[in-house]
Tab-separated table of C-alpha atoms in Angstrom:
chain	number	residue	atom	x	y	z
A	1	MET	CA	183.170	58.032	137.679
A	2	HIS	CA	182.522	61.713	138.372
A	3	ILE	CA	179.278	63.376	139.468
A	4	ALA	CA	178.757	67.113	138.892
A	5	VAL	CA	176.988	68.958	141.718
A	6	ASP	CA	175.342	72.346	141.278
A	7	ALA	CA	176.964	73.855	144.356
A	8	MET	CA	174.940	77.070	144.070
A	9	GLY	CA	171.509	75.424	143.747
A	10	GLY	CA	169.112	75.244	146.695
A	11	ASP	CA	167.876	77.261	149.649
A	12	TYR	CA	170.930	76.410	151.768
A	13	ALA	CA	173.597	76.453	149.075
A	14	PRO	CA	176.522	76.404	148.924
A	15	ARG	CA	176.867	75.195	152.539
A	16	SER	CA	174.551	72.175	152.247
A	17	THR	CA	175.660	71.184	148.739
A	18	VAL	CA	179.364	71.342	149.557
A	19	GLU	CA	178.944	69.606	152.906
A	20	GLY	CA	176.854	66.809	151.391
A	21	SER	CA	179.365	66.368	148.578
A	22	PHE	CA	182.213	66.292	151.094
A	23	GLU	CA	180.467	63.567	153.103
A	24	ALA	CA	179.892	61.502	149.956
A	25	ALA	CA	183.486	61.929	148.834
A	26	VAL	CA	185.074	61.094	152.188
A	27	GLY	CA	182.505	58.615	153.476
A	28	GLU	CA	181.777	56.733	150.258
A	29	GLY	CA	184.795	57.425	148.072
A	30	LEU	CA	182.918	59.302	145.342
A	31	ASP	CA	184.561	61.716	142.921
A	32	VAL	CA	182.602	64.956	142.799
A	33	ILE	CA	182.916	68.099	140.693
A	34	LEU	CA	181.540	71.109	142.571
A	35	VAL	CA	180.189	73.649	140.080
A	36	GLY	CA	179.739	77.287	141.051
A	37	ARG	CA	181.532	80.359	142.303
A	38	ARG	CA	185.006	79.190	143.213
A	39	GLU	CA	185.590	81.540	146.151
A	40	ARG	CA	182.304	80.541	147.835
A	41	ILE	CA	182.990	76.834	147.387
A	42	GLU	CA	186.557	77.160	148.685
A	43	GLU	CA	185.260	78.946	151.799
A	44	GLU	CA	183.001	75.998	152.579
A	45	LEU	CA	185.669	73.407	151.859
A	46	ALA	CA	188.125	75.195	154.156
A	47	ARG	CA	185.964	74.471	157.201
A	48	LEU	CA	185.463	70.772	156.350
A	49	GLY	CA	189.023	69.465	156.198
A	50	ASP	CA	190.892	67.100	153.901
A	51	HIS	CA	188.902	65.337	151.173
A	52	GLY	CA	191.785	63.381	149.665
A	53	GLY	CA	191.539	65.085	146.285
A	54	ARG	CA	188.103	63.652	145.537
A	55	LEU	CA	186.481	67.084	145.263
A	56	THR	CA	187.351	69.420	142.392
A	57	ILE	CA	185.891	72.795	141.464
A	58	GLU	CA	184.520	73.931	138.103
A	59	HIS	CA	183.998	77.688	138.224
A	60	ALA	CA	180.629	79.029	137.066
A	61	GLU	CA	179.954	82.712	137.638
A	62	GLU	CA	176.183	82.799	137.119
A	63	VAL	CA	173.319	81.324	139.152
A	64	VAL	CA	169.670	80.708	138.289
A	65	ALA	CA	167.793	81.822	141.402
A	66	MET	CA	164.838	79.810	142.690
A	67	GLU	CA	162.404	82.640	141.932
A	68	GLU	CA	163.639	83.245	138.382
A	69	ARG	CA	161.760	82.015	135.325
A	70	PRO	CA	163.294	78.699	134.196
A	71	LEU	CA	163.827	79.874	130.613
A	72	VAL	CA	166.468	82.326	131.843
A	73	VAL	CA	168.883	79.366	131.819
A	74	ARG	CA	168.976	79.663	128.017
A	75	LYS	CA	170.557	83.123	128.353
A	76	LYS	CA	172.732	82.411	131.390
A	77	ARG	CA	175.171	80.167	129.580
A	78	ASP	CA	177.599	80.228	132.528
A	79	ALA	CA	174.948	79.350	135.124
A	80	SER	CA	176.065	76.583	137.497
A	81	VAL	CA	173.196	74.255	136.548
A	82	ARG	CA	173.943	74.674	132.848
A	83	VAL	CA	177.653	74.049	133.377
A	84	CYS	CA	176.737	70.827	135.229
A	85	ALA	CA	174.759	69.694	132.202
A	86	ARG	CA	177.663	70.606	129.912
A	87	LEU	CA	180.053	68.466	131.966
A	88	VAL	CA	177.746	65.475	131.457
A	89	LYS	CA	177.407	66.247	127.760
A	90	GLU	CA	181.213	66.378	127.374
A	91	GLY	CA	181.703	63.140	129.319
A	92	ARG	CA	183.650	64.809	132.126
A	93	ALA	CA	180.849	63.786	134.481
A	94	GLN	CA	178.473	60.850	134.191
A	95	ALA	CA	175.610	62.512	136.057
A	96	MET	CA	174.546	65.810	137.603
A	97	VAL	CA	172.816	66.667	140.879
A	98	THR	CA	171.051	69.927	141.670
A	99	ALA	CA	168.703	71.238	144.353
A	100	GLY	CA	168.166	74.475	142.469
A	101	ASN	CA	165.460	75.768	140.147
A	102	THR	CA	163.648	72.628	138.948
A	103	GLY	CA	162.434	74.085	135.667
A	104	ALA	CA	165.872	75.434	134.800
A	105	ALA	CA	167.456	72.057	135.587
A	106	MET	CA	165.030	70.248	133.296
A	107	ILE	CA	165.592	72.712	130.456
A	108	ALA	CA	169.373	72.494	130.861
A	109	ALA	CA	169.275	68.698	130.872
A	110	LYS	CA	167.034	68.431	127.822
A	111	THR	CA	168.756	71.099	125.721
A	112	VAL	CA	172.396	70.561	126.729
A	113	ILE	CA	172.641	66.843	127.579
A	114	GLY	CA	169.867	65.875	125.174
A	115	SER	CA	167.174	63.211	125.234
A	116	ILE	CA	167.629	59.505	124.588
A	117	PRO	CA	166.718	58.729	120.950
A	118	GLY	CA	163.038	57.883	120.816
A	119	VAL	CA	162.170	59.589	124.106
A	120	ASP	CA	160.033	62.620	123.356
A	121	ARG	CA	159.450	63.733	126.950
A	122	PRO	CA	161.874	63.029	129.811
A	123	ALA	CA	159.984	62.441	133.058
A	124	LEU	CA	160.630	63.055	136.746
A	125	ALA	CA	160.298	59.950	138.892
A	126	ALA	CA	159.576	59.976	142.632
A	127	VAL	CA	159.951	57.006	144.971
A	128	PHE	CA	157.361	56.528	147.730
A	129	PRO	CA	157.404	54.023	150.609
A	130	ASN	CA	154.711	51.353	150.537
A	131	ARG	CA	153.708	48.414	152.717
A	132	GLN	CA	156.118	46.005	151.019
A	133	GLY	CA	158.877	48.280	149.740
A	134	ARG	CA	158.765	51.263	147.405
A	135	THR	CA	156.608	52.587	144.573
A	136	VAL	CA	158.006	54.575	141.639
A	137	VAL	CA	155.618	57.264	140.362
A	138	LEU	CA	156.213	59.174	137.137
A	139	ASP	CA	155.818	61.777	135.844
A	140	VAL	CA	155.703	64.034	138.933
A	141	GLY	CA	156.101	67.403	137.266
A	142	ALA	CA	158.160	67.540	134.098
A	143	ASN	CA	155.162	67.284	131.742
A	144	VAL	CA	151.908	68.860	132.899
A	145	SER	CA	150.167	67.461	129.830
A	146	ALA	CA	151.134	64.387	127.843
A	147	LYS	CA	150.001	62.075	125.059
A	148	ALA	CA	149.507	58.315	125.167
A	149	ALA	CA	152.873	57.702	123.492
A	150	HIS	CA	154.596	59.753	126.186
A	151	LEU	CA	153.014	57.742	129.004
A	152	ARG	CA	154.121	54.557	127.257
A	153	GLN	CA	157.677	55.885	127.431
A	154	PHE	CA	157.159	56.780	131.105
A	155	ALA	CA	156.110	53.174	131.770
A	156	VAL	CA	159.280	51.836	130.137
A	157	MET	CA	161.508	54.227	132.055
A	158	GLY	CA	159.738	53.533	135.350
A	159	HIS	CA	160.036	49.777	134.780
A	160	PHE	CA	163.814	49.934	134.418
A	161	TYR	CA	164.245	52.354	137.312
A	162	ALA	CA	162.257	50.084	139.626
A	163	GLN	CA	164.122	47.029	138.374
A	164	GLU	CA	167.674	48.381	138.479
A	165	ILE	CA	167.602	50.930	141.298
A	166	VAL	CA	164.771	49.858	143.626
A	167	HIS	CA	165.733	46.208	142.965
A	168	THR	CA	162.266	44.928	142.053
A	169	PRO	CA	162.865	41.936	139.709
A	170	ALA	CA	159.570	42.077	137.769
A	171	PRO	CA	157.970	45.473	138.417
A	172	ARG	CA	154.180	45.599	138.278
A	173	VAL	CA	153.153	48.658	136.281
A	174	GLY	CA	149.849	50.438	136.954
A	175	LEU	CA	148.099	53.375	135.293
A	176	MET	CA	146.696	56.071	137.596
A	177	SER	CA	142.948	56.444	137.183
A	178	VAL	CA	139.744	56.959	139.190
A	179	GLY	CA	138.863	53.255	139.229
A	180	GLU	CA	140.362	49.860	138.522
A	181	GLU	CA	138.050	48.964	135.646
A	182	GLU	CA	139.389	49.292	132.095
A	183	GLY	CA	136.786	51.840	131.028
A	184	LYS	CA	137.447	54.228	133.920
A	185	GLY	CA	139.224	57.587	133.604
A	186	THR	CA	139.632	60.300	131.033
A	187	GLU	CA	139.852	59.712	127.307
A	188	LEU	CA	143.650	59.865	127.599
A	189	VAL	CA	143.704	57.253	130.381
A	190	ARG	CA	141.503	54.888	128.382
A	191	GLU	CA	143.787	55.270	125.373
A	192	VAL	CA	146.937	54.715	127.459
A	193	PHE	CA	145.417	51.568	128.976
A	194	LYS	CA	145.240	49.970	125.531
A	195	VAL	CA	148.740	51.172	124.609
A	196	LEU	CA	150.335	49.741	127.761
A	197	GLN	CA	148.805	46.336	127.083
A	198	GLU	CA	151.055	46.084	124.018
A	199	THR	CA	154.381	47.038	125.613
A	200	GLY	CA	155.414	43.637	126.938
A	201	LEU	CA	155.795	45.122	130.407
A	202	ASN	CA	154.101	43.612	133.463
A	203	PHE	CA	151.096	45.923	133.110
A	204	VAL	CA	148.426	45.129	135.710
A	205	GLY	CA	145.830	47.753	134.711
A	206	ASN	CA	144.369	50.812	136.354
A	207	VAL	CA	145.224	51.792	139.920
A	208	GLU	CA	143.999	54.514	142.262
A	209	GLY	CA	145.588	56.986	144.642
A	210	SER	CA	145.484	54.486	147.507
A	211	ASP	CA	147.825	52.200	145.566
A	212	VAL	CA	150.728	54.672	145.872
A	213	PHE	CA	151.304	53.488	149.442
A	214	GLY	CA	149.382	50.218	149.271
A	215	GLY	CA	152.130	48.099	147.727
A	216	THR	CA	149.840	46.602	145.078
A	217	VAL	CA	152.072	47.849	142.236
A	218	ASP	CA	155.707	48.891	141.859
A	219	VAL	CA	155.386	51.577	139.165
A	220	ILE	CA	152.537	54.046	138.656
A	221	VAL	CA	152.298	56.019	135.421
A	222	CYS	CA	150.511	59.369	135.112
A	223	ASP	CA	150.958	62.789	133.545
A	224	GLY	CA	152.952	65.466	135.353
A	225	PHE	CA	149.887	67.342	136.574
A	226	VAL	CA	148.469	64.361	138.459
A	227	GLY	CA	151.891	63.192	139.601
A	228	ASN	CA	152.857	66.560	141.029
A	229	VAL	CA	149.595	66.754	142.993
A	230	VAL	CA	150.315	63.283	144.417
A	231	LEU	CA	153.884	64.280	145.333
A	232	LYS	CA	152.988	67.572	147.033
A	233	THR	CA	150.052	66.011	148.893
A	234	ALA	CA	152.241	63.182	150.185
A	235	GLU	CA	154.945	65.602	151.351
A	236	SER	CA	152.371	67.746	153.123
A	237	LEU	CA	150.653	64.785	154.779
A	238	ALA	CA	153.938	63.339	156.049
A	239	GLY	CA	154.865	66.682	157.611
A	240	TYR	CA	151.406	67.070	159.131
A	241	LEU	CA	151.430	63.631	160.742
A	242	LEU	CA	154.869	64.206	162.252
A	243	SER	CA	153.712	67.536	163.691
A	244	LEU	CA	150.678	65.811	165.246
A	245	VAL	CA	152.933	63.251	166.920
A	246	ARG	CA	155.163	66.002	168.328
A	247	GLN	CA	152.127	67.901	169.592
A	248	GLU	CA	150.722	64.859	171.390
A	249	LEU	CA	154.103	64.112	172.971
A	250	GLN	CA	154.281	67.634	174.364
A	251	GLU	CA	150.749	67.604	175.748
A	252	SER	CA	150.510	64.132	177.297
A	253	ALA	CA	152.786	62.482	179.865
A	254	ARG	CA	151.231	59.117	178.973
A	255	ALA	CA	152.118	59.674	175.294
A	256	ARG	CA	155.713	60.529	176.235
A	257	PHE	CA	155.990	57.321	178.266
A	258	GLY	CA	154.540	55.321	175.376
A	259	TYR	CA	157.023	56.938	173.000
A	260	VAL	CA	159.943	55.721	175.119
A	261	LEU	CA	158.677	52.153	174.779
A	262	ALA	CA	157.940	52.449	171.062
A	263	LYS	CA	160.904	54.631	170.136
A	264	PRO	CA	162.559	52.094	167.759
A	265	ALA	CA	159.305	51.751	165.809
A	266	PHE	CA	158.906	55.540	165.563
A	267	GLN	CA	162.488	55.886	164.380
A	268	GLU	CA	161.939	53.299	161.633
A	269	ILE	CA	158.770	55.078	160.481
A	270	ALA	CA	160.630	58.381	160.402
A	271	ARG	CA	163.422	56.799	158.359
A	272	ARG	CA	161.070	55.268	155.792
A	273	THR	CA	159.156	58.519	155.303
A	274	ASP	CA	162.212	60.807	155.293
A	275	TRP	CA	162.608	62.261	151.794
A	276	THR	CA	166.269	63.090	152.484
A	277	GLU	CA	166.924	59.331	152.609
A	278	TYR	CA	166.283	59.147	148.869
A	279	GLY	CA	167.759	62.551	148.079
A	280	ALA	CA	166.507	63.570	144.652
A	281	ALA	CA	164.242	62.626	141.780
A	282	PRO	CA	165.833	61.356	138.554
A	283	LEU	CA	164.921	63.000	135.270
A	284	LEU	CA	164.576	59.845	133.196
A	285	GLY	CA	165.008	59.963	129.443
A	286	VAL	CA	168.138	62.101	129.058
A	287	ARG	CA	171.562	60.880	127.877
A	288	GLY	CA	173.065	60.489	131.333
A	289	GLY	CA	172.058	60.964	134.937
A	290	CYS	CA	170.188	64.057	136.067
A	291	PHE	CA	168.917	64.214	139.649
A	292	ILE	CA	166.807	67.126	140.874
A	293	GLY	CA	166.403	67.581	144.615
A	294	HIS	CA	164.110	69.635	146.811
A	295	GLY	CA	165.015	73.288	147.217
A	296	ARG	CA	165.413	72.823	150.955
A	297	SER	CA	167.826	69.893	150.578
A	298	ASN	CA	170.277	69.564	153.454
A	299	ALA	CA	173.668	67.862	153.393
A	300	ARG	CA	172.123	64.451	154.007
A	301	ALA	CA	169.809	64.846	151.003
A	302	ILE	CA	172.720	65.848	148.761
A	303	ARG	CA	174.766	62.853	149.907
A	304	SER	CA	171.793	60.558	149.237
A	305	ALA	CA	171.283	62.107	145.792
A	306	LEU	CA	174.915	61.442	144.924
A	307	ARG	CA	174.505	57.818	145.995
A	308	ARG	CA	171.435	57.488	143.744
A	309	ALA	CA	173.328	59.053	140.844
A	310	VAL	CA	176.129	56.495	141.155
A	311	GLU	CA	173.616	53.627	141.259
A	312	PHE	CA	171.980	55.015	138.121
A	313	CYS	CA	175.276	55.175	136.250
A	314	ASP	CA	176.424	51.745	137.434
A	315	ALA	CA	173.178	50.254	136.100
A	316	ASP	CA	173.740	51.872	132.668
A	317	LEU	CA	170.091	52.823	132.912
A	318	HIS	CA	169.814	55.350	130.107
A	319	ASN	CA	171.139	52.827	127.572
A	320	LYS	CA	168.680	50.147	128.740
A	321	ILE	CA	165.821	52.629	128.459
A	322	GLY	CA	166.994	53.621	124.983
A	323	ALA	CA	167.114	50.007	123.786
A	324	LYS	CA	163.564	49.266	124.988
A	325	VAL	CA	162.139	52.468	123.505
A	326	GLU	CA	163.813	51.638	120.191
A	327	GLU	CA	162.228	48.172	120.303
A	328	LEU	CA	158.768	49.641	120.892
A	329	HIS	CA	159.168	52.086	118.020
A	330	ALA	CA	160.227	49.219	115.730
A	331	GLN	CA	157.131	47.247	116.736
A	332	GLU	CA	154.943	50.273	116.070
A	333	LYS	CA	156.521	50.819	112.651
A	334	ALA	CA	156.045	47.164	111.719
A	335	TRP	CA	152.396	47.362	112.699
A	336	LEU	CA	151.866	50.532	110.650
A	337	ASP	CA	153.640	49.052	107.633
A	338	GLY	CA	151.444	45.975	107.817
A	339	ALA	CA	148.212	47.881	108.283
């Protein structure tokens, strides 16, 4: 199995992307294709040492910068992120990882790799810690607006991701709303509620923002506008709380003494809330693995993203999603034919 890494994507590329790939190759025995400007990648590899032939280079001259409009990837046919997608399309890689321009990565994945038959809108999934384990939330940014049929597909994709990757045997699926009652929410939410009742998934009804970290459900479905607000708010809050802890430790001798006693607990909290531990968000619904990381991804985040990509491929997730979506479409057709 080979994973293609956009070596030029991200705020700290190619140093962080190459270093993270090197650690995954040497430490976990993964086969990685580094995509980007050959001379820059070779410079980084030269300082890291022997990788046992597990890292290869696919030259790509162009780069889609973080500040560029995502649609430019359609013109930059030799951009590193587009070449990554092409490697997956051709079967030379089973998945791609990038920390570059998110919009460009999504366009490249959808237009070059292609969507799973029956999936109209691929969705970005984020994994949040909760009181019992982890909660999968999707979509978190790929689709600012969506229809009821799209959210039904998100629910299916989130179900399988939670089941196969987060290892939740029977994922509880909730619909993000402003109240738990069936009649709560926008017209779209009320329509989606009825649609999800017919999917055969373990749909438990409406949930609220507090359920993201509450552990009451395993998958939360929403459109990309709501999901992205949840994601950015959570990232900001986590950073703010950590800064408060550091501030208190600096200002109070009693707090510093208490920290020494509670250090293992603090370390575990930091680990569970560290986004680099999970690495990247999967773009579910494309014919293969596509993982999109934060622009400021460090080597640890890239290594984690590669680990997630391998798990995704080992679970044959895109084929399982495709089979369930096909089943739902067949049910819908049968209902329409009988109406």
